[in-house]
Tab-separated table of N, CA and C in Angstrom:
chain	number	residue	atom	x	y	z
A	1	MET	N	51.399	-218.782	-46.042
A	1	MET	CA	51.126	-218.062	-45.025
A	1	MET	C	52.230	-216.967	-44.682
A	2	ARG	N	51.681	-215.740	-44.363
A	2	ARG	CA	52.618	-214.755	-44.199
A	2	ARG	C	53.370	-214.845	-42.701
A	3	ASN	N	54.484	-214.075	-42.729
A	3	ASN	CA	55.303	-214.201	-41.509
A	3	ASN	C	54.583	-213.544	-40.317
A	4	LEU	N	54.832	-213.921	-39.065
A	4	LEU	CA	54.139	-213.554	-37.884
A	4	LEU	C	54.892	-212.164	-37.653
A	5	HIS	N	54.004	-211.471	-37.033
A	5	HIS	CA	54.425	-209.958	-36.621
A	5	HIS	C	55.290	-210.136	-35.464
A	6	PRO	N	56.452	-209.429	-35.506
A	6	PRO	CA	57.637	-209.466	-34.326
A	6	PRO	C	56.942	-209.246	-32.925
A	7	TYR	N	56.070	-208.258	-33.013
A	7	TYR	CA	55.549	-207.808	-31.518
A	7	TYR	C	54.580	-208.913	-31.055
A	8	ALA	N	53.979	-209.658	-31.976
A	8	ALA	CA	53.186	-210.751	-31.548
A	8	ALA	C	54.020	-211.899	-31.045
A	9	LEU	N	55.141	-212.143	-31.629
A	9	LEU	CA	55.832	-213.171	-31.053
A	9	LEU	C	56.336	-212.815	-29.639
A	10	ILE	N	56.796	-211.593	-29.467
A	10	ILE	CA	57.418	-211.113	-28.183
A	10	ILE	C	56.131	-211.016	-27.072
A	11	LEU	N	55.045	-210.488	-27.302
A	11	LEU	CA	54.029	-210.535	-26.379
A	11	LEU	C	53.583	-211.925	-26.091
A	12	GLY	N	53.420	-212.811	-27.180
A	12	GLY	CA	52.924	-214.229	-27.053
A	12	GLY	C	53.761	-214.967	-26.078
A	13	VAL	N	55.057	-214.834	-26.305
A	13	VAL	CA	56.023	-215.616	-25.547
A	13	VAL	C	55.968	-215.095	-24.090
A	14	GLY	N	55.884	-213.911	-23.954
A	14	GLY	CA	55.848	-213.289	-22.585
A	14	GLY	C	54.524	-213.646	-21.742
A	15	ILE	N	53.472	-213.813	-22.539
A	15	ILE	CA	52.273	-214.341	-21.912
A	15	ILE	C	52.363	-215.808	-21.490
A	16	GLY	N	53.014	-216.555	-22.354
A	16	GLY	CA	53.317	-217.982	-22.070
A	16	GLY	C	54.148	-218.144	-21.004
A	17	ILE	N	55.162	-217.420	-20.686
A	17	ILE	CA	56.098	-217.395	-19.615
A	17	ILE	C	55.337	-217.031	-18.437
A	18	MET	N	54.599	-215.938	-18.390
A	18	MET	CA	53.885	-215.625	-17.224
A	18	MET	C	52.734	-216.752	-16.786
A	19	THR	N	52.190	-217.238	-17.798
A	19	THR	CA	51.243	-218.460	-17.519
A	19	THR	C	52.012	-219.532	-16.871
A	20	LEU	N	53.113	-219.848	-17.454
A	20	LEU	CA	53.867	-220.969	-16.718
A	20	LEU	C	54.118	-220.618	-15.224
A	21	PHE	N	54.507	-219.478	-15.019
A	21	PHE	CA	54.907	-219.131	-13.585
A	21	PHE	C	53.464	-219.034	-12.794
A	22	ALA	N	52.404	-218.491	-13.419
A	22	ALA	CA	51.195	-218.455	-12.524
A	22	ALA	C	50.661	-219.809	-12.152
A	23	LEU	N	50.369	-220.690	-13.292
A	23	LEU	CA	49.682	-221.833	-13.301
A	23	LEU	C	50.648	-223.110	-12.976
A	24	ARG	N	51.913	-223.020	-13.293
A	24	ARG	CA	52.968	-224.032	-13.155
A	24	ARG	C	52.370	-225.371	-13.882
A	25	HIS	N	51.986	-225.222	-14.981
A	25	HIS	CA	51.621	-226.268	-15.798
A	25	HIS	C	51.952	-226.084	-17.221
A	26	PRO	N	53.095	-226.726	-17.782
A	26	PRO	CA	53.631	-226.457	-18.982
A	26	PRO	C	52.674	-226.570	-20.297
A	27	LEU	N	51.719	-227.457	-20.200
A	27	LEU	CA	50.935	-227.666	-21.433
A	27	LEU	C	50.000	-226.346	-21.555
A	28	PHE	N	49.442	-225.874	-20.403
A	28	PHE	CA	48.591	-224.784	-20.421
A	28	PHE	C	49.368	-223.605	-20.995
A	29	ALA	N	50.733	-223.416	-20.503
A	29	ALA	CA	51.593	-222.275	-20.866
A	29	ALA	C	51.894	-222.335	-22.230
A	30	ILE	N	52.024	-223.393	-22.832
A	30	ILE	CA	52.284	-223.613	-24.277
A	30	ILE	C	50.948	-223.198	-25.140
A	31	PHE	N	49.911	-223.837	-24.671
A	31	PHE	CA	48.707	-223.524	-25.269
A	31	PHE	C	48.281	-221.964	-25.285
A	32	ALA	N	48.563	-221.445	-24.081
A	32	ALA	CA	48.211	-219.831	-23.927
A	32	ALA	C	49.228	-219.012	-24.823
A	33	ALA	N	50.457	-219.570	-24.871
A	33	ALA	CA	51.435	-218.799	-25.752
A	33	ALA	C	50.976	-218.692	-27.167
A	34	ILE	N	50.642	-219.987	-27.691
A	34	ILE	CA	50.259	-220.130	-29.072
A	34	ILE	C	49.096	-219.315	-29.378
A	35	LEU	N	48.050	-219.456	-28.507
A	35	LEU	CA	46.837	-218.678	-28.756
A	35	LEU	C	47.132	-217.078	-28.795
A	36	ALA	N	48.050	-216.756	-27.737
A	36	ALA	CA	48.439	-215.273	-27.710
A	36	ALA	C	49.154	-214.785	-28.828
A	37	VAL	N	50.066	-215.562	-29.442
A	37	VAL	CA	50.778	-215.194	-30.553
A	37	VAL	C	49.838	-215.052	-31.777
A	38	LEU	N	49.058	-215.993	-31.942
A	38	LEU	CA	48.041	-215.902	-33.164
A	38	LEU	C	47.059	-214.851	-33.026
A	39	GLY	N	46.632	-214.677	-31.782
A	39	GLY	CA	45.702	-213.528	-31.493
A	39	GLY	C	46.194	-212.186	-31.775
A	40	PHE	N	47.532	-211.952	-31.162
A	40	PHE	CA	48.218	-210.687	-31.417
A	40	PHE	C	48.409	-210.454	-32.955
A	41	ASP	N	48.895	-211.574	-33.584
A	41	ASP	CA	49.178	-211.492	-34.886
A	41	ASP	C	48.039	-210.995	-35.749
A	42	MET	N	46.897	-211.642	-35.495
A	42	MET	CA	45.804	-211.237	-36.183
A	42	MET	C	45.335	-209.889	-35.995
A	43	ALA	N	45.368	-209.392	-34.755
A	43	ALA	CA	45.101	-208.057	-34.332
A	43	ALA	C	45.978	-206.969	-35.089
A	44	PHE	N	47.343	-207.212	-35.011
A	44	PHE	CA	48.289	-206.271	-35.662
A	44	PHE	C	48.168	-206.400	-37.126
A	45	LYS	N	47.870	-207.514	-37.719
A	45	LYS	CA	47.672	-207.500	-39.174
A	45	LYS	C	46.392	-206.923	-39.638
A	46	SER	N	45.366	-206.907	-38.962
A	46	SER	CA	44.103	-206.395	-39.393
A	46	SER	C	44.236	-204.933	-39.146
A	47	ARG	N	44.947	-204.441	-38.256
A	47	ARG	CA	45.145	-202.907	-38.058
A	47	ARG	C	46.046	-202.427	-39.213
A	48	GLU	N	47.040	-203.200	-39.461
A	48	GLU	CA	47.956	-202.836	-40.551
A	48	GLU	C	47.213	-202.804	-41.925
A	49	ASP	N	46.393	-203.615	-42.207
A	49	ASP	CA	45.555	-203.617	-43.434
A	49	ASP	C	44.854	-202.525	-43.636
A	50	LYS	N	44.107	-202.007	-42.516
A	50	LYS	CA	43.212	-200.870	-42.622
A	50	LYS	C	44.081	-199.665	-42.979
A	51	ASN	N	45.339	-199.505	-42.371
A	51	ASN	CA	45.993	-198.299	-42.543
A	51	ASN	C	46.597	-198.260	-43.971
A	52	ASN	N	46.949	-199.468	-44.671
A	52	ASN	CA	47.366	-199.520	-45.862
A	52	ASN	C	46.291	-199.120	-47.004
A	53	GLU	N	45.000	-199.533	-46.767
A	53	GLU	CA	43.912	-199.166	-47.641
A	53	GLU	C	43.725	-197.728	-47.762
A	54	ASN	N	43.741	-196.905	-46.479
A	54	ASN	CA	43.502	-195.516	-46.508
A	54	ASN	C	44.671	-194.821	-47.201
A	55	ASP	N	45.868	-195.352	-47.275
A	55	ASP	CA	46.991	-194.696	-47.896
A	55	ASP	C	46.944	-194.772	-49.442
A	56	LYS	N	46.320	-195.982	-49.859
A	56	LYS	CA	46.211	-196.058	-51.362
A	56	LYS	C	45.181	-195.242	-51.936
A	57	SER	N	44.248	-194.823	-51.334
A	57	SER	CA	43.120	-193.984	-51.953
A	57	SER	C	43.599	-192.519	-52.445
């Protein structure tokens, strides 16, 4: 497994903290943070791969 994108970690943890403040339920906040980190990581990595393919041509 490749490393997580640094911005995905920052944004995901931020979303988790905001979810904790909004819902006041730690399990939902942890779940939201994990989903946000993985979602942002997939989005950043997919955009990164498309840019690298164009540079190789």
